[in-house]
């Protein structure tokens, strides 16, 4: 006898399969792909994939275009976006989930206006993959070079027929050790090469007359896996955990940002023991080891002040801060509108090593907050994270601590968080505590480094809540001391 929980779970899974299957069944009759061009830009922890579909409508009023990802692609995808080619407006995307019958994930893209029969639209579908490349070999000596391997399906999965398809894979450098070249003759013209290399770019295709590929039959008989083994001369960094605390203070006219980070090097693990002598020799002769992280450059918001850098041992003095005022940032070039914080950890970070540290800074509240007289609310802009260049973020959380007495609070995040929790933060000189909200999101990248907008009301009485509490406490203490002095506590007169 099955429990109600198991029955509900089975029913939910069945309904999900029916919904995805229904969407997939309706898709092929609506469009066909005149051309599909995919560009894969390889990196370390992050891989950028841009796929352009030239979609032709087969029915009138065609307005919903379906995009498929393989199970392997979906596992590493942390961000998706769709636009029309040459336009900046982002199209609405709905994720329909995994279809076990076809072993594919289905997304639907809503076009801004319906297409007529034989009318085409160029749809640019962009994704960002985390941890799609792995070190090969998995371990390396301290002075060895670093190589990564990336694997992807050869053909772009689609519920529509495709007249022409091409995939380009661009490595960071022309030093590509090996790539898949055999058994790729399907859908290639006679005597044509299925793959070519030019500098740091591999081109697979063009492939012609590819049938509907979002089905098990095609994936088992026709689909191939392409592997690229390439050189990568930068550390493969991952922020395993980021816990951000943002505290708003009206009396201090300040926004304090406090980050607790666990940074991990996902490059090849160190083979043998670490040699300080070899490390100093590499520094002296400027022979940089690709998989060793020695320093880190972070961009903080303009107007940031009083940064601090602390690890488990204590304050780390090997850092340099180059501030820029907000007034100067408004007229500066785009690349120079941030304050620069250069960090050098207490020890070099090699493959497989972790570094736990705390980073924080203050921002003037006048630079990030505004009072809306029409609604009587304060609006505060808080950055969700400080981006670590080229790093993937596994787990992130942000705790927003509002002033004591704040009411009618609304949170506007730049993306859909996995979890939003409400709590109360109590610290010194508080009476009822400060309202706080915790946002959590796993699988984050530089694309999520947006701004969280917080709106709230703060009455005049709430403004003076803390001074009144402090004054009352001081007055009570004074009254108590005065009363104690009036009593005669001596034993004998």
PDB file of N, CA and C in Angstrom, residues 116-176:
ATOM      1  N   UNK A 116       3.337  35.559 -39.693  1.00  0.00           N
ATOM      2  CA  UNK A 116       2.496  35.035 -40.760  1.00  0.00           C
ATOM      3  C   UNK A 116       3.154  33.798 -41.364  1.00  0.00           C
ATOM      4  N   UNK A 117       2.445  33.103 -42.206  1.00  0.00           N
ATOM      5  CA  UNK A 117       2.992  31.911 -42.850  1.00  0.00           C
ATOM      6  C   UNK A 117       4.203  32.297 -43.702  1.00  0.00           C
ATOM      7  N   UNK A 118       5.308  31.560 -43.545  1.00  0.00           N
ATOM      8  CA  UNK A 118       6.584  31.760 -44.252  1.00  0.00           C
ATOM      9  C   UNK A 118       7.343  33.003 -43.789  1.00  0.00           C
ATOM     10  N   UNK A 119       6.846  33.690 -42.801  1.00  0.00           N
ATOM     11  CA  UNK A 119       7.597  34.806 -42.231  1.00  0.00           C
ATOM     12  C   UNK A 119       8.643  34.255 -41.264  1.00  0.00           C
ATOM     13  N   UNK A 120       9.823  34.889 -41.221  1.00  0.00           N
ATOM     14  CA  UNK A 120      10.920  34.379 -40.396  1.00  0.00           C
ATOM     15  C   UNK A 120      11.246  35.350 -39.263  1.00  0.00           C
ATOM     16  N   UNK A 121      11.886  34.794 -38.244  1.00  0.00           N
ATOM     17  CA  UNK A 121      12.378  35.581 -37.108  1.00  0.00           C
ATOM     18  C   UNK A 121      13.706  34.989 -36.669  1.00  0.00           C
ATOM     19  N   UNK A 122      14.670  35.854 -36.380  1.00  0.00           N
ATOM     20  CA  UNK A 122      15.976  35.411 -35.888  1.00  0.00           C
ATOM     21  C   UNK A 122      15.979  35.506 -34.360  1.00  0.00           C
ATOM     22  N   UNK A 123      15.926  34.362 -33.720  1.00  0.00           N
ATOM     23  CA  UNK A 123      15.835  34.277 -32.263  1.00  0.00           C
ATOM     24  C   UNK A 123      17.200  33.902 -31.705  1.00  0.00           C
ATOM     25  N   UNK A 124      17.734  34.750 -30.832  1.00  0.00           N
ATOM     26  CA  UNK A 124      19.043  34.512 -30.211  1.00  0.00           C
ATOM     27  C   UNK A 124      18.800  33.983 -28.798  1.00  0.00           C
ATOM     28  N   UNK A 125      19.169  32.732 -28.580  1.00  0.00           N
ATOM     29  CA  UNK A 125      18.980  32.068 -27.287  1.00  0.00           C
ATOM     30  C   UNK A 125      20.350  31.904 -26.638  1.00  0.00           C
ATOM     31  N   UNK A 126      20.575  32.636 -25.542  1.00  0.00           N
ATOM     32  CA  UNK A 126      21.882  32.645 -24.873  1.00  0.00           C
ATOM     33  C   UNK A 126      21.795  31.895 -23.553  1.00  0.00           C
ATOM     34  N   UNK A 127      22.821  31.102 -23.270  1.00  0.00           N
ATOM     35  CA  UNK A 127      22.902  30.385 -22.000  1.00  0.00           C
ATOM     36  C   UNK A 127      24.301  30.536 -21.424  1.00  0.00           C
ATOM     37  N   UNK A 128      24.385  30.340 -20.126  1.00  0.00           N
ATOM     38  CA  UNK A 128      25.674  30.342 -19.436  1.00  0.00           C
ATOM     39  C   UNK A 128      25.783  29.041 -18.653  1.00  0.00           C
ATOM     40  N   UNK A 129      26.850  28.302 -18.914  1.00  0.00           N
ATOM     41  CA  UNK A 129      27.062  27.010 -18.271  1.00  0.00           C
ATOM     42  C   UNK A 129      28.141  27.129 -17.200  1.00  0.00           C
ATOM     43  N   UNK A 130      27.907  26.489 -16.058  1.00  0.00           N
ATOM     44  CA  UNK A 130      28.877  26.457 -14.964  1.00  0.00           C
ATOM     45  C   UNK A 130      29.449  25.053 -14.824  1.00  0.00           C
ATOM     46  N   UNK A 131      30.752  24.982 -14.639  1.00  0.00           N
ATOM     47  CA  UNK A 131      31.458  23.708 -14.420  1.00  0.00           C
ATOM     48  C   UNK A 131      31.267  22.743 -15.589  1.00  0.00           C
ATOM     49  N   UNK A 132      31.138  23.279 -16.802  1.00  0.00           N
ATOM     50  CA  UNK A 132      31.004  22.403 -17.968  1.00  0.00           C
ATOM     51  C   UNK A 132      32.352  21.863 -18.420  1.00  0.00           C
ATOM     52  N   UNK A 133      33.442  22.553 -18.099  1.00  0.00           N
ATOM     53  CA  UNK A 133      34.795  22.103 -18.438  1.00  0.00           C
ATOM     54  C   UNK A 133      35.449  21.505 -17.198  1.00  0.00           C
ATOM     55  N   UNK A 134      36.184  20.426 -17.412  1.00  0.00           N
ATOM     56  CA  UNK A 134      36.866  19.741 -16.307  1.00  0.00           C
ATOM     57  C   UNK A 134      38.354  19.637 -16.620  1.00  0.00           C
ATOM     58  N   UNK A 135      39.214  19.655 -15.580  1.00  0.00           N
ATOM     59  CA  UNK A 135      40.665  19.569 -15.827  1.00  0.00           C
ATOM     60  C   UNK A 135      41.065  18.205 -16.368  1.00  0.00           C
ATOM     61  N   UNK A 136      41.939  18.221 -17.358  1.00  0.00           N
ATOM     62  CA  UNK A 136      42.482  16.994 -17.944  1.00  0.00           C
ATOM     63  C   UNK A 136      43.944  17.245 -18.307  1.00  0.00           C
ATOM     64  N   UNK A 137      44.894  16.640 -17.609  1.00  0.00           N
ATOM     65  CA  UNK A 137      44.719  15.652 -16.537  1.00  0.00           C
ATOM     66  C   UNK A 137      44.153  16.259 -15.261  1.00  0.00           C
ATOM     67  N   UNK A 138      43.642  15.377 -14.394  1.00  0.00           N
ATOM     68  CA  UNK A 138      42.969  15.830 -13.184  1.00  0.00           C
ATOM     69  C   UNK A 138      43.936  16.327 -12.125  1.00  0.00           C
ATOM     70  N   UNK A 139      45.220  16.014 -12.253  1.00  0.00           N
ATOM     71  CA  UNK A 139      46.226  16.488 -11.301  1.00  0.00           C
ATOM     72  C   UNK A 139      47.444  16.968 -12.070  1.00  0.00           C
ATOM     73  N   UNK A 140      48.178  17.905 -11.482  1.00  0.00           N
ATOM     74  CA  UNK A 140      49.348  18.484 -12.142  1.00  0.00           C
ATOM     75  C   UNK A 140      50.341  18.934 -11.086  1.00  0.00           C
ATOM     76  N   UNK A 141      51.611  18.922 -11.466  1.00  0.00           N
ATOM     77  CA  UNK A 141      52.657  19.422 -10.578  1.00  0.00           C
ATOM     78  C   UNK A 141      52.570  20.944 -10.495  1.00  0.00           C
ATOM     79  N   UNK A 142      53.306  21.514  -9.589  1.00  0.00           N
ATOM     80  CA  UNK A 142      53.192  22.939  -9.296  1.00  0.00           C
ATOM     81  C   UNK A 142      53.521  23.810 -10.500  1.00  0.00           C
ATOM     82  N   UNK A 143      54.453  23.398 -11.331  1.00  0.00           N
ATOM     83  CA  UNK A 143      54.854  24.211 -12.471  1.00  0.00           C
ATOM     84  C   UNK A 143      54.298  23.745 -13.796  1.00  0.00           C
ATOM     85  N   UNK A 144      53.405  22.738 -13.798  1.00  0.00           N
ATOM     86  CA  UNK A 144      52.862  22.202 -15.047  1.00  0.00           C
ATOM     87  C   UNK A 144      51.821  23.143 -15.642  1.00  0.00           C
ATOM     88  N   UNK A 145      51.628  23.079 -16.972  1.00  0.00           N
ATOM     89  CA  UNK A 145      50.537  23.846 -17.589  1.00  0.00           C
ATOM     90  C   UNK A 145      49.184  23.237 -17.227  1.00  0.00           C
ATOM     91  N   UNK A 146      48.140  23.946 -17.585  1.00  0.00           N
ATOM     92  CA  UNK A 146      46.776  23.528 -17.246  1.00  0.00           C
ATOM     93  C   UNK A 146      45.966  23.327 -18.516  1.00  0.00           C
ATOM     94  N   UNK A 147      45.261  22.204 -18.595  1.00  0.00           N
ATOM     95  CA  UNK A 147      44.404  21.914 -19.740  1.00  0.00           C
ATOM     96  C   UNK A 147      43.031  21.489 -19.246  1.00  0.00           C
ATOM     97  N   UNK A 148      42.008  21.864 -20.004  1.00  0.00           N
ATOM     98  CA  UNK A 148      40.628  21.525 -19.671  1.00  0.00           C
ATOM     99  C   UNK A 148      39.983  20.774 -20.821  1.00  0.00           C
ATOM    100  N   UNK A 149      38.927  20.042 -20.509  1.00  0.00           N
ATOM    101  CA  UNK A 149      38.170  19.304 -21.520  1.00  0.00           C
ATOM    102  C   UNK A 149      36.707  19.712 -21.454  1.00  0.00           C
ATOM    103  N   UNK A 150      36.136  19.950 -22.645  1.00  0.00           N
ATOM    104  CA  UNK A 150      34.725  20.325 -22.747  1.00  0.00           C
ATOM    105  C   UNK A 150      34.029  19.362 -23.696  1.00  0.00           C
ATOM    106  N   UNK A 151      32.825  18.927 -23.324  1.00  0.00           N
ATOM    107  CA  UNK A 151      32.044  18.015 -24.150  1.00  0.00           C
ATOM    108  C   UNK A 151      30.656  18.592 -24.374  1.00  0.00           C
ATOM    109  N   UNK A 152      30.138  18.390 -25.591  1.00  0.00           N
ATOM    110  CA  UNK A 152      28.820  18.909 -25.936  1.00  0.00           C
ATOM    111  C   UNK A 152      28.212  18.054 -27.042  1.00  0.00           C
ATOM    112  N   UNK A 153      26.884  17.976 -27.137  1.00  0.00           N
ATOM    113  CA  UNK A 153      26.261  17.284 -28.273  1.00  0.00           C
ATOM    114  C   UNK A 153      26.605  17.985 -29.584  1.00  0.00           C
ATOM    115  N   UNK A 154      26.849  17.201 -30.619  1.00  0.00           N
ATOM    116  CA  UNK A 154      27.225  17.776 -31.912  1.00  0.00           C
ATOM    117  C   UNK A 154      26.073  18.565 -32.526  1.00  0.00           C
ATOM    118  N   UNK A 155      24.876  17.995 -32.513  1.00  0.00           N
ATOM    119  CA  UNK A 155      23.721  18.634 -33.138  1.00  0.00           C
ATOM    120  C   UNK A 155      22.875  19.345 -32.080  1.00  0.00           C
ATOM    121  N   UNK A 156      22.409  20.524 -32.441  1.00  0.00           N
ATOM    122  CA  UNK A 156      21.512  21.268 -31.563  1.00  0.00           C
ATOM    123  C   UNK A 156      20.157  20.571 -31.561  1.00  0.00           C
ATOM    124  N   UNK A 157      19.709  20.170 -30.382  1.00  0.00           N
ATOM    125  CA  UNK A 157      18.426  19.479 -30.271  1.00  0.00           C
ATOM    126  C   UNK A 157      17.291  20.474 -30.495  1.00  0.00           C
ATOM    127  N   UNK A 158      16.329  20.067 -31.309  1.00  0.00           N
ATOM    128  CA  UNK A 158      15.203  20.944 -31.605  1.00  0.00           C
ATOM    129  C   UNK A 158      13.983  20.102 -31.965  1.00  0.00           C
ATOM    130  N   UNK A 159      12.791  20.555 -31.588  1.00  0.00           N
ATOM    131  CA  UNK A 159      11.578  19.846 -32.011  1.00  0.00           C
ATOM    132  C   UNK A 159      11.181  20.142 -33.450  1.00  0.00           C
ATOM    133  N   UNK A 160      11.987  20.964 -34.156  1.00  0.00           N
ATOM    134  CA  UNK A 160      11.675  21.335 -35.528  1.00  0.00           C
ATOM    135  C   UNK A 160      12.714  20.772 -36.496  1.00  0.00           C
ATOM    136  N   UNK A 161      12.301  20.620 -37.743  1.00  0.00           N
ATOM    137  CA  UNK A 161      13.259  20.263 -38.793  1.00  0.00           C
ATOM    138  C   UNK A 161      14.226  21.420 -39.000  1.00  0.00           C
ATOM    139  N   UNK A 162      15.423  21.089 -39.439  1.00  0.00           N
ATOM    140  CA  UNK A 162      16.457  22.111 -39.622  1.00  0.00           C
ATOM    141  C   UNK A 162      17.087  21.948 -40.997  1.00  0.00           C
ATOM    142  N   UNK A 163      17.074  23.021 -41.802  1.00  0.00           N
ATOM    143  CA  UNK A 163      17.653  22.952 -43.145  1.00  0.00           C
ATOM    144  C   UNK A 163      19.171  23.031 -43.101  1.00  0.00           C
ATOM    145  N   UNK A 164      19.726  23.819 -42.196  1.00  0.00           N
ATOM    146  CA  UNK A 164      21.181  23.990 -42.116  1.00  0.00           C
ATOM    147  C   UNK A 164      21.564  24.274 -40.670  1.00  0.00           C
ATOM    148  N   UNK A 165      22.669  23.679 -40.261  1.00  0.00           N
ATOM    149  CA  UNK A 165      23.115  23.853 -38.879  1.00  0.00           C
ATOM    150  C   UNK A 165      24.633  23.894 -38.827  1.00  0.00           C
ATOM    151  N   UNK A 166      25.145  24.764 -37.948  1.00  0.00           N
ATOM    152  CA  UNK A 166      26.597  24.907 -37.804  1.00  0.00           C
ATOM    153  C   UNK A 166      26.919  25.241 -36.341  1.00  0.00           C
ATOM    154  N   UNK A 167      28.009  24.670 -35.837  1.00  0.00           N
ATOM    155  CA  UNK A 167      28.466  24.933 -34.474  1.00  0.00           C
ATOM    156  C   UNK A 167      29.912  25.390 -34.503  1.00  0.00           C
ATOM    157  N   UNK A 168      30.188  26.518 -33.852  1.00  0.00           N
ATOM    158  CA  UNK A 168      31.558  27.006 -33.707  1.00  0.00           C
ATOM    159  C   UNK A 168      31.943  26.965 -32.233  1.00  0.00           C
ATOM    160  N   UNK A 169      33.133  26.453 -31.970  1.00  0.00           N
ATOM    161  CA  UNK A 169      33.666  26.377 -30.615  1.00  0.00           C
ATOM    162  C   UNK A 169      34.943  27.196 -30.577  1.00  0.00           C
ATOM    163  N   UNK A 170      34.949  28.231 -29.749  1.00  0.00           N
ATOM    164  CA  UNK A 170      36.092  29.135 -29.667  1.00  0.00           C
ATOM    165  C   UNK A 170      36.824  28.917 -28.345  1.00  0.00           C
ATOM    166  N   UNK A 171      38.088  28.528 -28.429  1.00  0.00           N
ATOM    167  CA  UNK A 171      38.916  28.317 -27.242  1.00  0.00           C
ATOM    168  C   UNK A 171      39.599  29.626 -26.851  1.00  0.00           C
ATOM    169  N   UNK A 172      40.063  29.749 -25.610  1.00  0.00           N
ATOM    170  CA  UNK A 172      40.746  30.990 -25.198  1.00  0.00           C
ATOM    171  C   UNK A 172      42.033  31.248 -25.964  1.00  0.00           C
ATOM    172  N   UNK A 173      42.730  30.195 -26.380  1.00  0.00           N
ATOM    173  CA  UNK A 173      43.982  30.320 -27.130  1.00  0.00           C
ATOM    174  C   UNK A 173      43.957  29.322 -28.285  1.00  0.00           C
ATOM    175  N   UNK A 174      44.803  29.506 -29.292  1.00  0.00           N
ATOM    176  CA  UNK A 174      44.860  28.534 -30.397  1.00  0.00           C
ATOM    177  C   UNK A 174      45.438  27.177 -30.000  1.00  0.00           C
ATOM    178  N   UNK A 175      45.933  27.054 -28.770  1.00  0.00           N
ATOM    179  CA  UNK A 175      46.541  25.797 -28.341  1.00  0.00           C
ATOM    180  C   UNK A 175      45.449  24.797 -27.968  1.00  0.00           C
ATOM    181  N   UNK A 176      44.928  24.111 -28.976  1.00  0.00           N
ATOM    182  CA  UNK A 176      43.928  23.060 -28.787  1.00  0.00           C
ATOM    183  C   UNK A 176      44.634  21.723 -28.969  1.00  0.00           C
TER     184      UNK A 176
END
